[in-house]
Structure formats: C-alpha cells, structure tokens
Short mmCIF file of C-alpha atoms and ligand atoms in Angstrom, two decimals:
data_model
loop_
_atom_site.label_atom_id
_atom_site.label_comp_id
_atom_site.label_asym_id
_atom_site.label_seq_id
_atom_site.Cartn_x
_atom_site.Cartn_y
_atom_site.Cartn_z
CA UNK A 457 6.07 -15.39 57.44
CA UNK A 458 8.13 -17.46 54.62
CA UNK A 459 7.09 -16.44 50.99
CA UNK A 460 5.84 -19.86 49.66
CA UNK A 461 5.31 -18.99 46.65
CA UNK A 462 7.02 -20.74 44.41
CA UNK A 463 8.58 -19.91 40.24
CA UNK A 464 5.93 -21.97 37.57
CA UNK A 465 8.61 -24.01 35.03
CA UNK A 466 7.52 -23.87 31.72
CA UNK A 467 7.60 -27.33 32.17
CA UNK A 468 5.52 -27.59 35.33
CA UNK A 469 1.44 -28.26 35.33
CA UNK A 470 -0.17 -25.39 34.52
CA UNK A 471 -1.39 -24.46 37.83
CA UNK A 472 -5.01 -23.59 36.08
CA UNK A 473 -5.28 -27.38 36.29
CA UNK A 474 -5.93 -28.10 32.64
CA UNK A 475 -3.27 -31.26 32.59
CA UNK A 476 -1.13 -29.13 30.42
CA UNK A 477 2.32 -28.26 30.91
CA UNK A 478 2.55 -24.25 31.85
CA UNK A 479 4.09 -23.60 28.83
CA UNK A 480 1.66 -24.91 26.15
CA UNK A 481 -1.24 -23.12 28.80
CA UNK A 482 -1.41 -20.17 30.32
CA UNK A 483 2.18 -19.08 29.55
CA UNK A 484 1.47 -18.73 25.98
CA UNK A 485 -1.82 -16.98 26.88
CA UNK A 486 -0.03 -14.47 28.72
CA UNK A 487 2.57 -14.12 25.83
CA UNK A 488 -0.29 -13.45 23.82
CA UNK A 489 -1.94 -11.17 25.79
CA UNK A 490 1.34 -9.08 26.11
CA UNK A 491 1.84 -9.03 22.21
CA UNK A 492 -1.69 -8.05 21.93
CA UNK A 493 -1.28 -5.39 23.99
CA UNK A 494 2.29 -4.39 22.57
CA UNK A 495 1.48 -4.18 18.79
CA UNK A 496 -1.68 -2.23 19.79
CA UNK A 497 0.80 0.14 21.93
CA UNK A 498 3.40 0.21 19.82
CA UNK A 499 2.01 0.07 15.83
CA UNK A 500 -1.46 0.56 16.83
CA UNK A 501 -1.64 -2.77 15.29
CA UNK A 502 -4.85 -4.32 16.30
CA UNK A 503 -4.55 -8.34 16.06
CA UNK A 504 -8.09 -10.31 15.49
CA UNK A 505 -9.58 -12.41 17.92
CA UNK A 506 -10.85 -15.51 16.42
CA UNK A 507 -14.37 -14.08 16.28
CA UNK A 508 -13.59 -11.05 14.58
CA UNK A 509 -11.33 -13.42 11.45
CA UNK A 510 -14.88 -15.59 11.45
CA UNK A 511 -16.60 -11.67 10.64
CA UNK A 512 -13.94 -10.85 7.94
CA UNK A 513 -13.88 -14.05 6.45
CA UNK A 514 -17.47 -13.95 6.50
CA UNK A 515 -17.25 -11.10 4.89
CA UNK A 516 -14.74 -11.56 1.93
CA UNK A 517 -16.99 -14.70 1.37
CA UNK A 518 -19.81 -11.86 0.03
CA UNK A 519 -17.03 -9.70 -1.43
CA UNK A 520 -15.66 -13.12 -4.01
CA UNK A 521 -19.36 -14.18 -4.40
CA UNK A 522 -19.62 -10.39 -6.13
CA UNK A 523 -16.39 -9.90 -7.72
CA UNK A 524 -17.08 -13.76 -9.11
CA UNK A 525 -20.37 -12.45 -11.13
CA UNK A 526 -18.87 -8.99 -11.85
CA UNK A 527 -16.24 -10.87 -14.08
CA UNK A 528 -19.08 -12.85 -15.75
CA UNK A 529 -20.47 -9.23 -16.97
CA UNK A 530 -17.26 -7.55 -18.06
CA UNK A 531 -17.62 -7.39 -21.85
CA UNK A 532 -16.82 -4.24 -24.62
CA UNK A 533 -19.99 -2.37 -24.35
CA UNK A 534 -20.63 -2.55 -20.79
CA UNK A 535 -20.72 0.58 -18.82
CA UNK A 536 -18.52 1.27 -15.67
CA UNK A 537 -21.79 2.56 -14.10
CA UNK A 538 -23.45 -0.51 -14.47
CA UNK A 539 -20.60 -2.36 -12.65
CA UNK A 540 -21.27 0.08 -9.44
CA UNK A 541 -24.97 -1.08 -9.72
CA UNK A 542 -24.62 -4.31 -9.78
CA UNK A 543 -22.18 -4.23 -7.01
CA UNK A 544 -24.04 -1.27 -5.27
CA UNK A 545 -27.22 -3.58 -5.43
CA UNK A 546 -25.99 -6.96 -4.58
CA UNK A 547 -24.13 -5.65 -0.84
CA UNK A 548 -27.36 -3.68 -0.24
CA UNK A 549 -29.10 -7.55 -0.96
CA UNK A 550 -27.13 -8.97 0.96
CA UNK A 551 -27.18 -7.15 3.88
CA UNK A 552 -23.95 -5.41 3.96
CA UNK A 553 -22.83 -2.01 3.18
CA UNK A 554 -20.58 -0.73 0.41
CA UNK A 555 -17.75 0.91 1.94
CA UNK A 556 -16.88 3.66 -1.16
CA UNK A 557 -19.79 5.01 -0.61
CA UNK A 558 -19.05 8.67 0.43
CA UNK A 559 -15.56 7.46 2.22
CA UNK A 560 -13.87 10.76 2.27
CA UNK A 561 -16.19 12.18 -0.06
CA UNK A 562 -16.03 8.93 -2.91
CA UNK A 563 -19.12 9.40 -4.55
CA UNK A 564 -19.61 6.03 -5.49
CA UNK A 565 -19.57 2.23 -4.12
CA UNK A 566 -16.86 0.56 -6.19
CA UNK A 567 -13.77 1.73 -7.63
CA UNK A 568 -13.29 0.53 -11.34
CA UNK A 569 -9.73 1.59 -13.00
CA UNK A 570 -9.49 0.82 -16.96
CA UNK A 571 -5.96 0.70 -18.26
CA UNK A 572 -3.33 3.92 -16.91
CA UNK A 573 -6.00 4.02 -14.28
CA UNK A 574 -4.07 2.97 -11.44
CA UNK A 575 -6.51 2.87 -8.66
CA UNK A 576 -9.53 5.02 -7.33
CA UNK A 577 -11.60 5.28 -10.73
CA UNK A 578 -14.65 6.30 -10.44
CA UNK A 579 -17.79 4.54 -12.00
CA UNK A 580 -19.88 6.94 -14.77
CA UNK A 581 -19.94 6.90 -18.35
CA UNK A 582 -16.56 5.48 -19.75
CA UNK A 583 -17.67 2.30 -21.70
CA UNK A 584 -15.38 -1.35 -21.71
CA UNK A 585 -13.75 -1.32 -25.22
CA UNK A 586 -12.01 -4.83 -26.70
CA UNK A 587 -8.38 -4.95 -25.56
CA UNK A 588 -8.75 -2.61 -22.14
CA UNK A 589 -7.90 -4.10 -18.60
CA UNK A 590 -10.34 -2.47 -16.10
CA UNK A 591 -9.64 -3.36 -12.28
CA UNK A 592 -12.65 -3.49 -9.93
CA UNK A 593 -11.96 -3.11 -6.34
CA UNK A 594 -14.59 -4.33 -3.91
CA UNK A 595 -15.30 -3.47 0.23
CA UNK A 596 -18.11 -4.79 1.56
CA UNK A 597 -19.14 -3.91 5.39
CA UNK A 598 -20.68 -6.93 6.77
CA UNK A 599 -21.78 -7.13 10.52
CA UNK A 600 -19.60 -4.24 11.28
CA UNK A 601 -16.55 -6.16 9.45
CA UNK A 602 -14.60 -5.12 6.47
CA UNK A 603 -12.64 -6.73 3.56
CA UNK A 604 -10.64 -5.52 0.57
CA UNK A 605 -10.01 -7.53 -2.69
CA UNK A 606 -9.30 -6.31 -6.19
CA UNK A 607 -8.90 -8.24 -9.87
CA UNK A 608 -7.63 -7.08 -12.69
CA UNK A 609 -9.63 -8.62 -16.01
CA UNK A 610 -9.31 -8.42 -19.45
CA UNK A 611 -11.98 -6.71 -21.64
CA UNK A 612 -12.22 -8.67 -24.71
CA UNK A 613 -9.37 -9.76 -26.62
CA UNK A 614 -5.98 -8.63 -24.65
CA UNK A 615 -3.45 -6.85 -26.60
CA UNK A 616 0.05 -8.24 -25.50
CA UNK A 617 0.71 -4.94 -23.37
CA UNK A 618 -2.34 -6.01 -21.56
CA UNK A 619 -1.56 -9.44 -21.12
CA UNK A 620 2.26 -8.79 -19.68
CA UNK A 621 0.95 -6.37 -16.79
CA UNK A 622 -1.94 -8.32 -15.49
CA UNK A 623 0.21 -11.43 -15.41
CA UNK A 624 2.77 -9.29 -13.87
CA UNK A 625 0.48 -7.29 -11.40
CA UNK A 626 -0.57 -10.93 -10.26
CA UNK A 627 2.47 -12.66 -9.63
CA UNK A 628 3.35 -9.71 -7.89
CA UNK A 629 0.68 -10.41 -5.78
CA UNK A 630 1.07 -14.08 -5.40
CA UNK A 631 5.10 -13.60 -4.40
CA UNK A 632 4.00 -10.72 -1.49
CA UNK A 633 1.29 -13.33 0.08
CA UNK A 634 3.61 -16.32 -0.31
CA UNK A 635 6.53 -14.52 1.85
CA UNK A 636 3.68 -13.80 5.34
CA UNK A 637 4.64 -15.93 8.05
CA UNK A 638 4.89 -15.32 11.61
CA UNK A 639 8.78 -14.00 11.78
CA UNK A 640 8.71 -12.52 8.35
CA UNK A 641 8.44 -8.74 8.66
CA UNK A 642 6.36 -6.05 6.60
CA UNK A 643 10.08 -5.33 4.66
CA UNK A 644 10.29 -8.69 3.40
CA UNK A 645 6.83 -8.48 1.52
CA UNK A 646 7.46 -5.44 0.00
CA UNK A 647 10.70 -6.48 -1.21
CA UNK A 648 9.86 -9.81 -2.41
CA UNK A 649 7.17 -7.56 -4.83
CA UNK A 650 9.74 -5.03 -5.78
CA UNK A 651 12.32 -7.68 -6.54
CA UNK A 652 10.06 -9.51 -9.05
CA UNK A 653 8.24 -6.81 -10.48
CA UNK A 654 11.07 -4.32 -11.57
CA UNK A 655 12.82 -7.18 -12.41
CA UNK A 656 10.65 -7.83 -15.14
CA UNK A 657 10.89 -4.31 -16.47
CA UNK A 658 8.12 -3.03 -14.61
CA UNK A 659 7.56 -0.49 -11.75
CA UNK A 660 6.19 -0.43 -8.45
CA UNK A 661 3.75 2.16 -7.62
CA UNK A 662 4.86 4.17 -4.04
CA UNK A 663 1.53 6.34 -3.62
CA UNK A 664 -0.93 3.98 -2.57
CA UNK A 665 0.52 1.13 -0.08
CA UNK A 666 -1.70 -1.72 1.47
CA UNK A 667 -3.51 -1.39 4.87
CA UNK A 668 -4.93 -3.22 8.30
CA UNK A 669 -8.32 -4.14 7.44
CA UNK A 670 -11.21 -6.30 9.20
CA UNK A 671 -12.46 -3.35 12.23
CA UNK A 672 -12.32 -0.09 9.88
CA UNK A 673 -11.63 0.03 6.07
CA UNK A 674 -7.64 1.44 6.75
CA UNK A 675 -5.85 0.40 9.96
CA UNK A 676 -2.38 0.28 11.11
CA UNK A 677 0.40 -1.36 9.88
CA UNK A 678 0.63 0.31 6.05
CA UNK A 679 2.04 -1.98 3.52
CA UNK A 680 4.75 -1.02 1.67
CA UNK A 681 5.16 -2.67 -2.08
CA UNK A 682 8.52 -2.22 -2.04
CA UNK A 683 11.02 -2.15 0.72
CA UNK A 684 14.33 -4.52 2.19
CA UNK A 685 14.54 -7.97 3.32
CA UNK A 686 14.01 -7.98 7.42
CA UNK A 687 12.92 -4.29 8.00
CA UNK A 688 9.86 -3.20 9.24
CA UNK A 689 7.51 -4.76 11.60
CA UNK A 690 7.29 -8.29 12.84
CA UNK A 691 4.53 -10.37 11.71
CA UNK A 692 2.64 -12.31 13.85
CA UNK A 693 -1.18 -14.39 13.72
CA UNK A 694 -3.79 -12.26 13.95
CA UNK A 695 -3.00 -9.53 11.50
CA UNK A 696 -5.24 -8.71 8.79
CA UNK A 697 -3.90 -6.67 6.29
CA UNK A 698 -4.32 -5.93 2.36
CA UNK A 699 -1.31 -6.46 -0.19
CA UNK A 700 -2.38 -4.80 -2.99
CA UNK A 701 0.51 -3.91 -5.24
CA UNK A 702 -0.17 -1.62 -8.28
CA UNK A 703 2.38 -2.32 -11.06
CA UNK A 704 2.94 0.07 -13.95
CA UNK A 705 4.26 -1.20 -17.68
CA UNK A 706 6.57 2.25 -17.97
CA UNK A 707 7.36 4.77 -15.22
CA UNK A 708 5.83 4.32 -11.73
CA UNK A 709 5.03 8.37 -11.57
CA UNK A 710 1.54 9.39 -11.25
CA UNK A 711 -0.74 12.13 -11.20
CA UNK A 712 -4.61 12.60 -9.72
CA UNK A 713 -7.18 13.87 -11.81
CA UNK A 714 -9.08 17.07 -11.45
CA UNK A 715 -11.90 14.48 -9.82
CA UNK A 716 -9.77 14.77 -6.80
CA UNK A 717 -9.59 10.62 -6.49
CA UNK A 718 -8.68 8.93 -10.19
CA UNK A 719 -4.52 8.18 -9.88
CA UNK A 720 -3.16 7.79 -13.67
CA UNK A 721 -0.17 7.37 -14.75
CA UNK A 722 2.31 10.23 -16.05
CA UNK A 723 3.36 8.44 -19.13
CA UNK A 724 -0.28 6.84 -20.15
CA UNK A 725 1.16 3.58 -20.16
CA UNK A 726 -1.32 0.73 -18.51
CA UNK A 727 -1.06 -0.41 -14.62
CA UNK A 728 -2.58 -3.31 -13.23
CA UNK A 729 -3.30 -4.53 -9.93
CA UNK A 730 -4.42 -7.40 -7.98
CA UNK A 731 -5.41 -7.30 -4.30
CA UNK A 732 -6.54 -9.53 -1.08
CA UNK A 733 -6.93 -9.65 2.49
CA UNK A 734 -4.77 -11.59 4.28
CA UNK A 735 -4.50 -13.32 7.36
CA UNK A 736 -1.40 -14.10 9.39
CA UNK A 737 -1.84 -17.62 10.87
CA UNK A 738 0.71 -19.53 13.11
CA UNK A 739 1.59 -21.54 10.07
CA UNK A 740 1.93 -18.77 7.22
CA UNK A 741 -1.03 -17.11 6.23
CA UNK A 742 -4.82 -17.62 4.60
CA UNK A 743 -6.32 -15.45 2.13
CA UNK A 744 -9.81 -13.92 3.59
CA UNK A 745 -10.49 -12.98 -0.11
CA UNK A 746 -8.96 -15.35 -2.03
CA UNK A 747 -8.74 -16.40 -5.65
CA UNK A 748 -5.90 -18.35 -7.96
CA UNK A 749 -3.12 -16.22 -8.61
N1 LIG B 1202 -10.38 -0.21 -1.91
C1 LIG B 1202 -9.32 0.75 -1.89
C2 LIG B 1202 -8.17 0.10 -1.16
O1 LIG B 1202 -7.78 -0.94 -1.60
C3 LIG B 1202 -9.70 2.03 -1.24
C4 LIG B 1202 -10.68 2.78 -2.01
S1 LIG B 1202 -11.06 4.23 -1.20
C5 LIG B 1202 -12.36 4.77 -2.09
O2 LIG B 1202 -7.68 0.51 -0.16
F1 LIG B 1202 -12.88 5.75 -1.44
F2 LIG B 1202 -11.95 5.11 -3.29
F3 LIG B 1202 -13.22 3.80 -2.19
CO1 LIG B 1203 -7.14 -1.89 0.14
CO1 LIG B 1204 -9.35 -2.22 -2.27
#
C-alpha cells in the first residue's frame, strides 16, 4: 500500500479545521507543548497555564490590597509586631494563608527588615523610630496560589542615607523587570541590576537571589541579581518568577543572626529592597504584584 500521508506546510490549513493556517494552529500548540515539557525537564521550570496566572494574579491582588494599608500604618512608634498582626489578620480575613508562617521553622507571618536588616527580620518588639527604612515582605497563599512582593518605606523623616538606598534598591528593581522579554535570558536581568546598582556606589547582595513562584513559595529558575548579558536561561511566557534585589549602601557581606533567619549586614550600613512577581508574557512582561517604581 502507498503511504498517503502527506508533510502539513506551515502554511497549509491546519488540518484540525479551524480555518487557520497550520502554523498560527496547532503547530504553535505543539511548540508549546514541547517547551512546556522541556523547561520542566530541563530547569524544572514549570510555565503557568492561563488558569494558574488568573490564581497568582488573583492572589498578588490580596497581597497589594495589604501591603497598600500596611504603608498607611508605618509611623515612629509603631511596633514590628503589630505589622505581623495586621497582616497575619487580614490573609486569615480574607481567606488566604500567610506563607511565613512556620516555613522552615519562621515563626512568624511577615518578614519586616528595618535598616542593615537585609531580609528575613522577624516581627517582635523592635519599635519604628523617625529616619529608619523598614522593608515588609508579604506571601499570601490564596486558592492554593502564591505571590511574593516587598516595599521598602520610610519611617518618618528620611535621613539622606535612607533616601539614596531606597531610591536605589527601587530602580534596581524597575531596570531588572524592564529587561524580561521572551528571548532575554535570566543573565541579562541580573546584569542589568548589577550594572546600575554598583554603578551608583552601591552593592548587590549574592545570598538571597529571586525565585519561581505561583505553585509553591520557591520554584525553579533562581534569580540571580547580578550576572552577564545573554547567560543563563531563556525566557519565555509563562514564567513566574520574583526579582527581588537587595542593595546595600557599603559592602554587600553579610552575616545571620543567632535567630537563625535575620541577614544583616557586616558593616551596619542600611540595605534596601524592593520586590515583585513577575510574569513573562509574549510581549515583555506584567507585574502580578505591581506598584510604581
Ligand atoms: N518572602 C521571602 C522571599 O522573598 C521569603 C521569606 S521566607 C520566610 O523569598 F520564611 F522568612 F518567610
Ligand atoms: Co521572594
Ligand atoms: Co518575598
């Protein structure tokens, strides 16, 4: 018997009989599948299906609605405790689930880091003073979905130390987002963040990298703050991940407190950082989490 069958052109009907040409179809579906199933295989990147970006975004709706009221309360005087209440009590309200919350033995449900603080502070007694910067870092679990955004804010009056890191930390920030398209590659974020930052003087923290985020609090690919121009993996739509760059005023060494979590700095000089979740799209990228830069 003759094989029939016959090659599909990418520019034939798509035999699925949608009136489409084979290329804009089912070819690209298959593509898709296949890259799917190679940056699971490969990175143990997991892309999001459409319905799981609704969930995140859904998600990192609740997370700004908190952080927004948080920064209406931070004042000298207030307690770091009382931020984890608040935020504690406002997930529990709203259905979700505060991710902190005993994650690898973090006793508490937000992480709130005043001045060489660098990340991982935890709530208790330490009271906002005028002229601190105190980062509050907020993960909400909503339906089973999670996402990750942190501000840096001033307490009071900002001294000009103050002031140059949090711009700093932010623009850092804003340059790492602004460089995701498909094509760009994990490298080129990190660089573009290491280029600006330590070219204003400042340093890039190496410890404590950005994450996959949306299915479990830390997936696959990490994300480097620093790094070279087209190294690293490929982006493509359907990644979530954090950038979440912490940038230090002196030296970017560190140490971790006897609390087993809080990350200070070596010389006691301040660090700031800014973080969001972000979402590869076929244009560039959308911020799950996101506020002006
Ligand atoms: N939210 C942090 C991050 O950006 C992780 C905090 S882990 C915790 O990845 F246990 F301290 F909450
Ligand atoms: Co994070
Ligand atoms: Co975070």
């Amino acid at each position: 018997m003759k094989n029939k069958s016959v090659k599909i052109g990418r520019n034939t009907l798509c035999p699925c009989g949608s009136g489409q040409k084979y290329k804009n179809c089912c070819r690209n579906k298959k593509l898709k599948i296949s890259i799917r199933e190679e940056y699971k295989k490969r990175y143990d990147i997991r892309l999001k299906t459409p319905e799981e970006i609704r969930g995140i975004r859904k998600c990192g709706d609740l997370l700004m609605s908190i952080m927004d009221r948080v920064e209406t309360m931070i004042a000298p005087g207030l307690k770091t405790d009382d931020i984890n209440t608040f935020v504690h009590e406002e997930t529990l309200r709203a259905g979700a689930v505060p991710a902190p919350l005993n994650y690898r033995g973090f006793p508490k449900s937000v992480c709130v880091s005043i001045n060489e603080v660098i990340c991982h502070g935890i709530p208790g007694e330490r009271i906002l003073k005028d002229g601190d910067i105190v980062n509050v870092d907020i993960t909400p679990i909503l339906d089973g979905y999670y996402a990750d955004a942190s501000k840096t804010f001033f307490v009071g009056t900002p001294t000009p130390d103050g002031e140059k890191i949090v711009r700093i930390a932010a623009r850092s920030l804003k340059r790492g987002i602004e460089t995701v398209a498909p094509g760009a590659t994990l490298g080129d974020i990190g660089h573009a963040i290491q280029s600006y930052a330590e070219g204003e003087g400042c340093s890039v923290v190496r410890e404590f990298v950005g994450h996959g985020v949306g299915i479990d609090f830390h997936e696959q690919p990490q994300v480097l703050h620093f790094g070279s121009p087209g190294k690293g993996v490929s982006l493509v739509p359907g990644m979530v991940f954090t950038i979440e760059p912490m940038i230090n005023l002196g030296k970017r060494d560190l140490h971790v407190l006897e609390d087993q979590w809080t990350a200070v700095t070596n010389d006691g000089k301040l660090s700031a950082q800014f973080e969001q979740t972000i979402l590869v799209t076929e244009k560039g990228w959308e911020s799950l989490t996101p506020y002006a830069l």
